[in-house]
Amino acid sequence: MICWTKGYMLKKWNSTACAYEIRNSDGRDYLIMEWKSGDYRWGGMDTDYYVFQKVDCH
């Protein structure tokens, strides 16, 4: 299960809190989210990031 609160997505199955933010660039909104996988949690690797662009789905 993933829950969210202001500024963080909480992944209960691996006990991580992934920061996120919404940014606007050139009139487009983007959701930028850390992704702390098992490689991060148990392997000491760097955090990955996902970037989503907001689009109208009409």
PDB file of C-alpha atoms in Angstrom, residues 2-58:
ATOM      1  CA  ILE A   2       1.151   3.528  -0.753  1.00  0.00           C
ATOM      2  CA  CYS A   3      -0.211   6.459   1.248  1.00  0.00           C
ATOM      3  CA  TRP A   4       0.574  10.088   0.644  1.00  0.00           C
ATOM      4  CA  THR A   5       0.835  13.185   2.717  1.00  0.00           C
ATOM      5  CA  LYS A   6       2.029  16.688   1.944  1.00  0.00           C
ATOM      6  CA  GLY A   7       5.340  16.246   0.162  1.00  0.00           C
ATOM      7  CA  TYR A   8       5.797  12.479   0.690  1.00  0.00           C
ATOM      8  CA  MET A   9       4.565   9.146  -0.596  1.00  0.00           C
ATOM      9  CA  LEU A  10       4.815   6.522   2.140  1.00  0.00           C
ATOM     10  CA  LYS A  11       5.513   2.979   0.970  1.00  0.00           C
ATOM     11  CA  LYS A  12       4.632   0.751   3.908  1.00  0.00           C
ATOM     12  CA  TRP A  13       5.893  -2.530   2.442  1.00  0.00           C
ATOM     13  CA  ASN A  14       9.522  -1.343   2.474  1.00  0.00           C
ATOM     14  CA  SER A  15       9.293   1.438   5.082  1.00  0.00           C
ATOM     15  CA  THR A  16      10.339   4.325   2.840  1.00  0.00           C
ATOM     16  CA  ALA A  17       9.176   7.908   2.461  1.00  0.00           C
ATOM     17  CA  CYS A  18       9.650   9.200  -1.084  1.00  0.00           C
ATOM     18  CA  ALA A  19       9.593  12.965  -1.511  1.00  0.00           C
ATOM     19  CA  TYR A  20       7.594  14.477  -4.355  1.00  0.00           C
ATOM     20  CA  GLU A  21       6.942  17.935  -5.696  1.00  0.00           C
ATOM     21  CA  ILE A  22       4.888  19.530  -8.432  1.00  0.00           C
ATOM     22  CA  ARG A  23       6.739  21.955 -10.698  1.00  0.00           C
ATOM     23  CA  ASN A  24       5.613  24.126 -13.561  1.00  0.00           C
ATOM     24  CA  SER A  25       7.906  24.686 -16.525  1.00  0.00           C
ATOM     25  CA  ASP A  26       6.913  26.479 -19.718  1.00  0.00           C
ATOM     26  CA  GLY A  27       3.243  26.315 -18.700  1.00  0.00           C
ATOM     27  CA  ARG A  28       3.277  22.542 -18.110  1.00  0.00           C
ATOM     28  CA  ASP A  29       2.847  20.829 -14.743  1.00  0.00           C
ATOM     29  CA  TYR A  30       5.179  18.006 -13.718  1.00  0.00           C
ATOM     30  CA  LEU A  31       5.126  15.644 -10.760  1.00  0.00           C
ATOM     31  CA  ILE A  32       8.689  14.717  -9.756  1.00  0.00           C
ATOM     32  CA  MET A  33       8.903  11.785  -7.370  1.00  0.00           C
ATOM     33  CA  GLU A  34      11.759   9.940  -5.686  1.00  0.00           C
ATOM     34  CA  TRP A  35      11.605   6.175  -5.942  1.00  0.00           C
ATOM     35  CA  LYS A  36      13.434   4.350  -3.188  1.00  0.00           C
ATOM     36  CA  SER A  37      13.603   0.752  -4.321  1.00  0.00           C
ATOM     37  CA  GLY A  38      15.149  -2.230  -2.584  1.00  0.00           C
ATOM     38  CA  ASP A  39      18.441  -1.273  -4.228  1.00  0.00           C
ATOM     39  CA  TYR A  40      18.280   1.980  -2.245  1.00  0.00           C
ATOM     40  CA  ARG A  41      16.907   0.526   0.956  1.00  0.00           C
ATOM     41  CA  TRP A  42      19.119  -2.540   1.286  1.00  0.00           C
ATOM     42  CA  GLY A  43      21.880  -2.047  -1.278  1.00  0.00           C
ATOM     43  CA  GLY A  44      22.953   1.539  -0.608  1.00  0.00           C
ATOM     44  CA  MET A  45      22.322   2.625  -4.209  1.00  0.00           C
ATOM     45  CA  ASP A  46      21.202   6.129  -5.233  1.00  0.00           C
ATOM     46  CA  THR A  47      17.555   7.153  -5.322  1.00  0.00           C
ATOM     47  CA  ASP A  48      15.794   6.971  -8.702  1.00  0.00           C
ATOM     48  CA  TYR A  49      13.290   9.582  -9.874  1.00  0.00           C
ATOM     49  CA  TYR A  50      10.103   9.456 -11.893  1.00  0.00           C
ATOM     50  CA  VAL A  51       8.794  12.489 -13.768  1.00  0.00           C
ATOM     51  CA  PHE A  52       5.138  12.624 -14.811  1.00  0.00           C
ATOM     52  CA  GLN A  53       3.654  15.296 -17.070  1.00  0.00           C
ATOM     53  CA  LYS A  54       0.085  16.400 -16.443  1.00  0.00           C
ATOM     54  CA  VAL A  55      -2.056  16.102 -19.577  1.00  0.00           C
ATOM     55  CA  ASP A  56      -5.737  16.558 -20.311  1.00  0.00           C
ATOM     56  CA  CYS A  57      -7.399  13.227 -21.073  1.00  0.00           C
ATOM     57  CA  HIS A  58     -10.610  14.425 -22.707  1.00  0.00           C
TER      58      HIS A  58
END
